Short mmCIF file of C-alpha atoms in Angstrom, two decimals:
data_model
loop_
_atom_site.label_atom_id
_atom_site.label_comp_id
_atom_site.label_asym_id
_atom_site.label_seq_id
_atom_site.Cartn_x
_atom_site.Cartn_y
_atom_site.Cartn_z
CA MET A 1 0.00 0.00 0.00
CA MET A 2 2.79 2.34 1.00
CA GLN A 3 4.66 1.55 -2.25
CA ARG A 4 1.60 2.45 -4.34
CA PHE A 5 1.19 5.70 -2.39
CA LEU A 6 4.84 6.61 -2.99
CA PHE A 7 4.53 5.77 -6.68
CA PHE A 8 1.50 8.07 -7.16
CA LEU A 9 3.17 10.76 -5.07
CA LEU A 10 6.29 10.69 -7.28
CA PHE A 11 4.11 10.65 -10.40
CA ALA A 12 2.18 13.70 -9.18
CA ILE A 13 5.41 15.53 -8.32
CA THR A 14 6.82 14.76 -11.79
CA LEU A 15 3.70 16.13 -13.49
CA PHE A 16 3.85 19.21 -11.29
CA LEU A 17 7.51 19.85 -12.14
CA MET A 18 6.84 19.36 -15.85
CA SER A 19 3.98 21.87 -15.70
CA CYS A 20 6.28 24.34 -13.96
CA GLU A 21 9.18 23.83 -16.39
CA ASN A 22 8.19 26.74 -18.56
CA PRO A 23 4.83 28.08 -17.38
CA LYS A 24 4.62 30.92 -19.91
CA GLU A 25 5.50 28.79 -22.96
CA SER A 26 1.88 27.94 -23.68
CA ARG A 27 1.16 31.54 -24.65
CA ASN A 28 0.97 32.64 -28.26
CA TRP A 29 4.33 34.28 -28.91
CA LYS A 30 3.29 35.31 -32.42
CA GLN A 31 0.98 37.89 -30.81
CA ALA A 32 3.43 39.08 -28.14
CA SER A 33 5.33 42.37 -28.27
CA TRP A 34 9.11 42.28 -28.61
CA GLN A 35 9.38 43.70 -25.09
CA GLU A 36 7.37 40.74 -23.75
CA ILE A 37 9.56 38.32 -25.72
CA GLU A 38 12.72 39.90 -24.30
CA GLN A 39 11.36 39.69 -20.75
CA GLN A 40 10.45 36.03 -21.16
CA ALA A 41 13.83 35.20 -22.74
CA ASN A 42 15.80 36.73 -19.89
CA ASP A 43 17.57 34.24 -17.62
CA THR A 44 16.63 31.20 -19.70
CA THR A 45 18.47 28.46 -21.58
CA VAL A 46 18.24 27.95 -25.35
CA ASN A 47 19.19 24.60 -26.89
CA PHE A 48 20.71 24.95 -30.37
CA MET A 49 21.44 22.01 -32.68
CA MET A 50 24.01 22.83 -35.34
CA TRP A 51 26.72 21.36 -37.54
CA GLN A 52 30.00 21.51 -35.59
CA GLY A 53 32.40 20.42 -38.31
CA SER A 54 34.23 23.73 -38.61
CA PRO A 55 36.68 24.77 -35.87
CA ILE A 56 36.37 28.42 -36.89
CA VAL A 57 32.56 28.36 -36.66
CA ASN A 58 32.77 26.60 -33.31
CA ASP A 59 35.20 29.26 -32.10
CA TYR A 60 32.78 32.03 -33.14
CA ILE A 61 29.90 30.36 -31.31
CA ASN A 62 31.78 29.33 -28.17
CA ASN A 63 34.03 32.33 -27.67
CA TYR A 64 31.89 35.18 -28.98
CA VAL A 65 28.18 34.29 -29.28
CA LYS A 66 27.76 32.40 -26.02
CA PRO A 67 29.50 34.89 -23.70
CA THR A 68 27.92 37.90 -25.47
CA LEU A 69 24.42 36.43 -25.20
CA LYS A 70 25.01 35.80 -21.51
CA GLU A 71 26.29 39.30 -20.93
CA LYS A 72 23.72 41.21 -22.99
CA HIS A 73 20.60 39.06 -22.61
CA ASN A 74 21.30 36.73 -19.69
CA ILE A 75 20.74 33.72 -21.94
CA THR A 76 22.64 30.44 -21.66
CA LEU A 77 23.17 28.88 -25.09
CA ASN A 78 23.62 25.09 -25.13
CA ILE A 79 25.00 23.58 -28.32
CA SER A 80 24.35 20.03 -29.52
CA SER A 81 25.84 18.50 -32.65
CA GLY A 82 23.59 17.61 -35.58
CA GLN A 83 22.79 18.57 -39.14
CA GLY A 84 20.21 17.76 -41.82
CA PRO A 85 19.42 14.03 -41.38
CA GLU A 86 19.92 14.07 -37.61
CA ILE A 87 17.61 17.06 -37.20
CA VAL A 88 14.89 15.53 -39.38
CA GLN A 89 15.15 12.18 -37.57
CA LEU A 90 14.92 13.90 -34.17
CA MET A 91 11.83 15.87 -35.18
CA MET A 92 10.18 12.79 -36.72
CA GLY A 93 10.86 10.80 -33.55
CA GLU A 94 9.41 13.50 -31.31
CA LYS A 95 6.39 13.85 -33.60
CA GLN A 96 5.72 10.11 -33.44
CA ALA A 97 6.13 10.15 -29.66
CA GLY A 98 3.73 13.09 -29.39
CA SER A 99 6.35 15.10 -27.53
CA GLU A 100 5.34 18.70 -26.89
CA LYS A 101 8.62 19.48 -25.12
CA GLY A 102 11.42 19.15 -27.62
CA GLN A 103 15.09 18.52 -26.93
CA VAL A 104 16.15 21.52 -29.02
CA ASP A 105 14.73 25.01 -29.52
CA MET A 106 16.50 26.13 -32.67
CA VAL A 107 18.35 24.54 -35.59
CA TRP A 108 20.81 25.57 -38.34
CA ILE A 109 19.38 24.41 -41.66
CA ASN A 110 18.77 25.06 -45.33
CA GLY A 111 17.43 23.49 -48.48
CA GLU A 112 16.45 19.88 -48.29
CA THR A 113 16.29 19.94 -44.48
CA PHE A 114 13.88 22.89 -44.61
CA PHE A 115 11.84 20.96 -47.20
CA GLN A 116 11.68 17.83 -45.05
CA LEU A 117 10.90 19.71 -41.84
CA ARG A 118 8.07 21.61 -43.54
CA LYS A 119 6.62 18.32 -44.80
CA ILE A 120 6.36 16.94 -41.26
CA GLU A 121 5.42 20.36 -39.79
CA GLY A 122 8.57 20.28 -37.70
CA LEU A 123 9.10 24.04 -37.62
CA TRP A 124 7.35 26.77 -35.64
CA GLY A 125 6.48 30.09 -37.22
CA PRO A 126 6.27 32.33 -39.08
CA PHE A 127 8.47 34.37 -36.77
CA THR A 128 10.99 36.48 -38.71
CA GLU A 129 8.77 39.59 -38.76
CA LYS A 130 8.90 39.60 -34.96
CA LEU A 131 12.68 40.12 -34.99
CA PRO A 132 13.70 43.81 -34.89
CA ASN A 133 16.94 43.13 -36.78
CA SER A 134 15.11 41.48 -39.70
CA GLN A 135 14.59 45.04 -40.99
CA TYR A 136 18.19 44.90 -42.25
CA ILE A 137 17.63 41.83 -44.43
CA ASP A 138 16.52 42.10 -48.06
CA PHE A 139 13.97 39.29 -48.25
CA ASN A 140 13.27 40.22 -51.89
CA ASN A 141 16.74 38.99 -52.84
CA PRO A 142 15.94 35.63 -54.51
CA PHE A 143 19.12 34.09 -53.09
CA ILE A 144 17.86 34.96 -49.58
CA GLY A 145 14.05 34.90 -49.66
CA ILE A 146 13.96 31.64 -51.63
CA ASP A 147 15.62 28.49 -50.28
CA PHE A 148 16.04 25.67 -52.84
CA GLN A 149 13.14 27.14 -54.91
CA GLN A 150 10.95 27.40 -51.77
CA GLU A 151 9.59 30.67 -50.40
CA ILE A 152 10.78 30.82 -46.80
CA ASN A 153 7.64 32.71 -45.68
CA GLY A 154 9.06 33.62 -42.27
CA MET A 155 9.55 29.96 -41.26
CA GLU A 156 13.36 30.27 -41.16
CA CYS A 157 15.60 33.29 -40.74
CA PRO A 158 18.58 33.92 -43.07
CA TRP A 159 21.90 33.79 -41.19
CA GLY A 160 24.57 33.67 -43.91
CA ILE A 161 25.03 33.71 -47.68
CA ASN A 162 27.86 32.22 -49.72
CA GLN A 163 28.79 30.75 -53.09
CA PHE A 164 30.23 27.40 -54.07
CA ALA A 165 33.69 27.73 -55.63
CA PHE A 166 36.40 25.55 -57.15
CA VAL A 167 39.83 25.70 -55.52
CA TYR A 168 43.24 25.22 -57.15
CA ASP A 169 46.91 26.02 -56.66
CA SER A 170 47.80 28.64 -59.29
CA ILE A 171 51.41 27.38 -59.42
CA LYS A 172 50.62 23.69 -59.93
CA THR A 173 47.52 24.26 -62.06
CA PRO A 174 47.76 27.55 -63.97
CA ALA A 175 44.73 26.78 -66.17
CA PRO A 176 42.10 24.80 -64.20
CA PRO A 177 39.07 23.31 -66.01
CA LYS A 178 35.85 25.35 -66.14
CA THR A 179 33.56 23.05 -68.10
CA LEU A 180 32.80 19.33 -68.11
CA ALA A 181 34.63 18.96 -71.43
CA GLU A 182 37.71 20.66 -69.98
CA LEU A 183 37.48 18.52 -66.84
CA GLU A 184 37.43 15.35 -68.95
CA THR A 185 40.69 16.41 -70.62
CA PHE A 186 42.16 17.51 -67.27
CA VAL A 187 41.66 14.16 -65.51
CA LYS A 188 43.18 12.28 -68.44
CA VAL A 189 46.27 14.51 -68.41
CA ASN A 190 46.44 14.49 -64.58
CA PRO A 191 45.14 11.05 -63.54
CA GLY A 192 44.39 10.48 -59.85
CA THR A 193 44.15 14.17 -58.96
CA PHE A 194 40.38 14.63 -58.90
CA THR A 195 37.49 13.04 -57.00
CA ILE A 196 33.98 13.69 -55.67
CA SER A 197 33.17 13.63 -51.96
CA ASN A 198 30.06 11.70 -50.96
CA ASP A 199 28.62 14.51 -48.85
CA PHE A 200 26.82 17.84 -49.10
CA SER A 201 29.72 19.52 -50.94
CA GLY A 202 30.12 16.70 -53.44
CA MET A 203 26.40 16.58 -54.15
CA THR A 204 26.39 20.36 -54.69
CA LEU A 205 29.21 19.87 -57.18
CA LEU A 206 27.02 17.36 -59.04
CA LYS A 207 24.12 19.84 -59.12
CA CYS A 208 26.44 22.37 -60.78
CA TYR A 209 27.40 19.72 -63.35
CA MET A 210 23.75 18.82 -63.91
CA ALA A 211 22.93 22.49 -64.53
CA GLU A 212 25.66 22.57 -67.21
CA LEU A 213 24.22 19.44 -68.82
CA SER A 214 20.83 21.21 -68.95
CA GLY A 215 22.45 23.76 -71.28
CA SER A 216 21.77 26.84 -69.15
CA PRO A 217 22.60 28.36 -65.75
CA ASP A 218 18.81 28.47 -65.16
CA GLY A 219 18.21 24.94 -66.46
CA LEU A 220 17.17 23.52 -63.07
CA ASP A 221 15.00 26.45 -61.96
CA GLY A 222 11.38 25.85 -61.01
CA GLU A 223 9.62 22.92 -59.39
CA PHE A 224 11.20 19.48 -59.45
CA ASP A 225 10.82 17.86 -62.88
CA GLN A 226 11.21 14.07 -62.70
CA GLN A 227 11.59 13.65 -66.45
CA LYS A 228 14.27 16.34 -66.61
CA TYR A 229 16.06 14.78 -63.65
CA ASP A 230 15.99 11.31 -65.22
CA THR A 231 17.42 12.62 -68.50
CA LEU A 232 20.17 14.76 -66.96
CA SER A 233 21.16 12.33 -64.23
CA THR A 234 21.55 9.54 -66.79
CA GLN A 235 23.97 11.77 -68.71
CA LEU A 236 25.77 12.68 -65.48
CA TRP A 237 26.30 9.08 -64.28
CA GLU A 238 27.47 8.10 -67.77
CA TYR A 239 29.99 10.99 -67.77
CA ILE A 240 31.35 10.07 -64.32
CA ASN A 241 31.55 6.33 -64.99
CA ARG A 242 33.24 6.99 -68.32
CA ASN A 243 35.98 9.02 -66.61
CA ARG A 244 36.21 7.52 -63.12
CA LYS A 245 39.26 5.40 -64.02
CA TYR A 246 41.17 8.71 -64.15
CA PHE A 247 39.89 9.81 -60.73
CA TRP A 248 41.64 9.48 -57.36
CA LYS A 249 42.28 5.76 -56.64
CA GLU A 250 41.00 5.03 -60.15
CA GLY A 251 37.47 5.88 -59.09
CA GLN A 252 37.14 2.71 -57.00
CA THR A 253 36.33 4.70 -53.87
CA PHE A 254 35.17 8.22 -53.02
CA PRO A 255 35.89 10.30 -49.89
CA LYS A 256 33.04 10.26 -47.39
CA GLU A 257 33.62 13.82 -46.27
CA HIS A 258 34.82 17.05 -47.80
CA SER A 259 37.40 17.55 -45.04
CA LYS A 260 39.33 14.61 -46.55
CA MET A 261 39.41 16.52 -49.86
CA ASP A 262 41.01 19.52 -48.17
CA GLN A 263 43.68 17.33 -46.58
CA MET A 264 44.50 15.69 -49.91
CA PHE A 265 44.64 19.09 -51.65
CA SER A 266 46.93 20.36 -48.91
CA SER A 267 49.34 17.43 -49.37
CA GLY A 268 49.24 17.73 -53.17
CA GLU A 269 47.52 14.37 -53.62
CA ILE A 270 44.72 16.01 -55.59
CA LEU A 271 44.87 19.21 -57.65
CA LEU A 272 41.26 20.39 -57.39
CA THR A 273 38.91 20.79 -54.46
CA TYR A 274 35.80 22.89 -53.84
CA GLY A 275 33.41 24.16 -51.23
CA PHE A 276 31.03 26.85 -50.06
CA SER A 277 32.10 30.16 -48.48
CA GLU A 278 33.75 30.85 -51.86
CA GLY A 279 35.83 27.77 -51.34
CA GLY A 280 36.86 28.50 -47.73
CA ILE A 281 40.26 29.56 -49.05
CA GLU A 282 41.01 32.54 -46.82
CA GLU A 283 40.58 30.55 -43.61
CA LYS A 284 42.71 27.63 -44.77
CA VAL A 285 45.55 29.75 -46.15
CA LEU A 286 45.69 31.76 -42.93
CA GLN A 287 45.77 28.48 -40.96
CA GLY A 288 48.68 27.29 -43.10
CA LEU A 289 46.68 24.37 -44.54
CA PHE A 290 46.61 25.69 -48.13
CA PRO A 291 49.54 27.43 -49.90
CA GLU A 292 49.35 31.19 -50.53
CA SER A 293 49.15 30.48 -54.26
CA THR A 294 45.64 29.00 -53.76
CA LYS A 295 42.90 30.61 -55.87
CA GLY A 296 39.17 30.15 -56.29
CA TYR A 297 36.80 30.46 -59.23
CA ALA A 298 33.27 29.76 -60.42
CA TRP A 299 32.37 27.17 -63.03
CA LYS A 300 31.74 28.73 -66.48
CA ASN A 301 28.06 27.74 -66.41
CA GLY A 302 27.85 28.91 -62.81
CA THR A 303 28.14 27.63 -59.27
CA ILE A 304 25.43 27.63 -56.64
CA LEU A 305 24.90 30.69 -54.46
CA ASN A 306 22.68 30.07 -51.45
CA SER A 307 21.83 31.15 -47.94
CA ASN A 308 21.75 29.22 -44.70
CA TYR A 309 19.06 29.72 -42.09
CA LEU A 310 17.98 29.40 -38.47
CA GLY A 311 14.69 27.73 -37.61
CA ILE A 312 12.67 27.20 -34.42
CA THR A 313 11.37 23.69 -33.75
CA TYR A 314 7.62 23.09 -33.54
CA ASN A 315 7.91 21.88 -29.93
CA ALA A 316 10.60 24.28 -28.69
CA THR A 317 10.17 24.85 -24.97
CA ASN A 318 11.79 28.28 -25.20
CA LYS A 319 10.48 29.99 -28.32
CA ALA A 320 10.97 33.46 -26.84
CA GLY A 321 14.59 32.66 -26.03
CA ALA A 322 15.18 31.22 -29.49
CA MET A 323 13.84 34.40 -31.10
CA GLN A 324 16.10 36.52 -28.90
CA VAL A 325 19.14 34.42 -29.89
CA ILE A 326 18.30 34.56 -33.61
CA ASN A 327 17.70 38.29 -33.42
CA PHE A 328 21.16 38.67 -31.90
CA LEU A 329 22.79 36.45 -34.55
CA ILE A 330 21.45 38.69 -37.35
CA SER A 331 22.32 41.91 -35.52
CA PRO A 332 24.84 44.25 -37.22
CA GLU A 333 27.16 43.65 -34.26
CA ALA A 334 27.17 39.83 -34.52
CA GLN A 335 27.28 39.84 -38.33
CA LEU A 336 30.25 42.25 -38.26
CA LYS A 337 32.12 39.97 -35.89
CA ARG A 338 31.26 37.01 -38.14
CA ALA A 339 32.70 38.87 -41.15
CA GLU A 340 36.14 39.57 -39.67
CA PRO A 341 38.84 38.22 -42.05
CA SER A 342 40.79 36.84 -39.09
CA GLY A 343 37.69 34.99 -37.88
CA MET A 344 34.86 33.34 -39.80
CA ASN A 345 35.33 35.71 -42.75
CA ALA A 346 31.64 35.15 -43.59
CA ASN A 347 29.56 37.29 -45.92
CA PRO A 348 26.96 39.30 -44.00
CA VAL A 349 23.38 38.36 -44.82
CA LEU A 350 22.39 41.98 -44.13
CA ASP A 351 21.73 44.65 -46.74
CA ILE A 352 24.51 47.07 -45.82
CA SER A 353 22.60 50.02 -47.34
CA LYS A 354 19.87 49.54 -44.70
CA LEU A 355 22.24 49.70 -41.72
CA PRO A 356 22.81 52.67 -39.41
CA THR A 357 25.74 54.84 -40.57
CA GLU A 358 27.92 53.56 -37.73
CA TYR A 359 27.74 50.00 -39.02
CA LYS A 360 27.91 50.95 -42.71
CA ASP A 361 31.29 52.49 -41.98
CA LYS A 362 32.47 49.47 -39.99
CA PHE A 363 31.53 47.01 -42.71
CA GLU A 364 33.24 49.17 -45.36
CA LYS A 365 36.45 49.18 -43.32
CA ILE A 366 36.68 45.40 -43.16
CA THR A 367 39.86 44.36 -44.92
CA ALA A 368 39.38 42.64 -48.26
CA ARG A 369 40.37 38.99 -48.60
CA GLN A 370 44.01 38.39 -49.47
CA TYR A 371 43.60 34.97 -51.08
CA GLY A 372 40.02 33.84 -51.67
CA PRO A 373 37.62 35.45 -54.18
CA SER A 374 34.90 37.77 -52.90
CA LEU A 375 31.21 37.09 -53.36
CA ASP A 376 31.04 40.02 -55.79
CA GLU A 377 33.79 38.52 -57.97
CA LEU A 378 31.86 35.27 -58.40
CA SER A 379 28.31 36.62 -58.47
CA GLU A 380 28.26 36.95 -62.28
CA ASN A 381 28.42 33.15 -62.40
CA ALA A 382 25.95 32.49 -59.58
CA ILE A 383 23.09 30.06 -60.07
CA LYS A 384 20.15 29.35 -57.76
CA GLU A 385 19.73 26.16 -55.78
CA PRO A 386 17.41 23.74 -57.60
CA ALA A 387 14.38 22.23 -55.84
CA PRO A 388 15.31 19.97 -52.87
CA GLU A 389 14.18 16.80 -54.65
CA TYR A 390 17.21 17.14 -56.97
CA MET A 391 19.57 16.93 -53.98
CA LEU A 392 17.68 14.06 -52.35
CA ASN A 393 17.68 12.04 -55.59
CA ILE A 394 21.33 12.78 -56.37
CA TYR A 395 22.39 11.50 -52.94
CA GLU A 396 20.59 8.22 -53.52
CA ASP A 397 21.51 7.76 -57.17
CA PHE A 398 25.20 8.67 -56.81
CA ARG A 399 25.46 5.74 -54.43
CA THR A 400 23.41 3.42 -56.65
CA TYR A 401 24.79 4.29 -60.09
CA VAL A 402 28.39 5.25 -59.23
CA ILE A 403 29.69 4.07 -55.84
CA GLU A 404 28.05 0.64 -55.88
CA LYS A 405 28.40 0.06 -59.61
#
């Protein structure tokens, strides 16, 4: 009898504590004033799931964002590691379990992850109009207001913008290839010095190639077209399989992650690599990983320019806190820090012409890159991200028709 009493007592206490965990969270934050949101966010904890594969991004978050949020807004920011698939799996699991109190409040996403989260209604919003600093973002810019051909409609907030670029050593490779025909000649002349990583960067490379096969920089624009995908992907797999014997390790294996590509480029094992943030050249040259003769360029038919975003989970227990954190991350102050050449060297997602004079001047005084190309230099060859189904299909079919063939 006593055991049953204790069991029900503990159960009642647990329910009471759960109801007290965040008593104001049940309110409708979409109707609240910013002052009310700030008051609620004060002295709370925000759980943020993000990709942690970059030491320089981790340094920005751990040594600038977290202490500044604590000092200015009395918010504790907890970071957990996870990107696209992990985030989608977590949200699907919590949906199936009927969990109204999620493990994370905000996530770093774009493209296919945004698409998948919207399909399962895993995001909360719209919320971007609530953020005071969103006034500095040009949502009419198609590379910002549209994510993989999807209107963002306030369901995710732009955080950064960057372009995919090819990377080469100007001493070892004075005339790098800029078309698929030139690449075919290049790998035959320089066997073993090129490969494709089986990750986000490698699949983005394949989207750029598919756009060239379409015959136009805009060839993949619009909604997903299965017939177009089938035609172009067949040509793409045939091209790769025809030339793979000239790839790294004779095309019998492909690196799982892009970081392996950078290491092989650094050692001279391969002559071409690639990546977002205009190739990430500045950071790696300054770290001593890449030689000072490293250059970056866009493919002749274009390389993908896109934005990355911050979203709030549908079952976030601290939506007010998440909005306060996101508003800080898009503030002129935080974006300026993020743009420092000695730090992340990231392009601001803000429209500089909309900023107060004080910050216009500060952004103009930022030192230009010494090694990597600027966004402006590549923008003439920028193409939009195709619909997310292209990426999802390429991931699957690259494995089926290339890796396992």
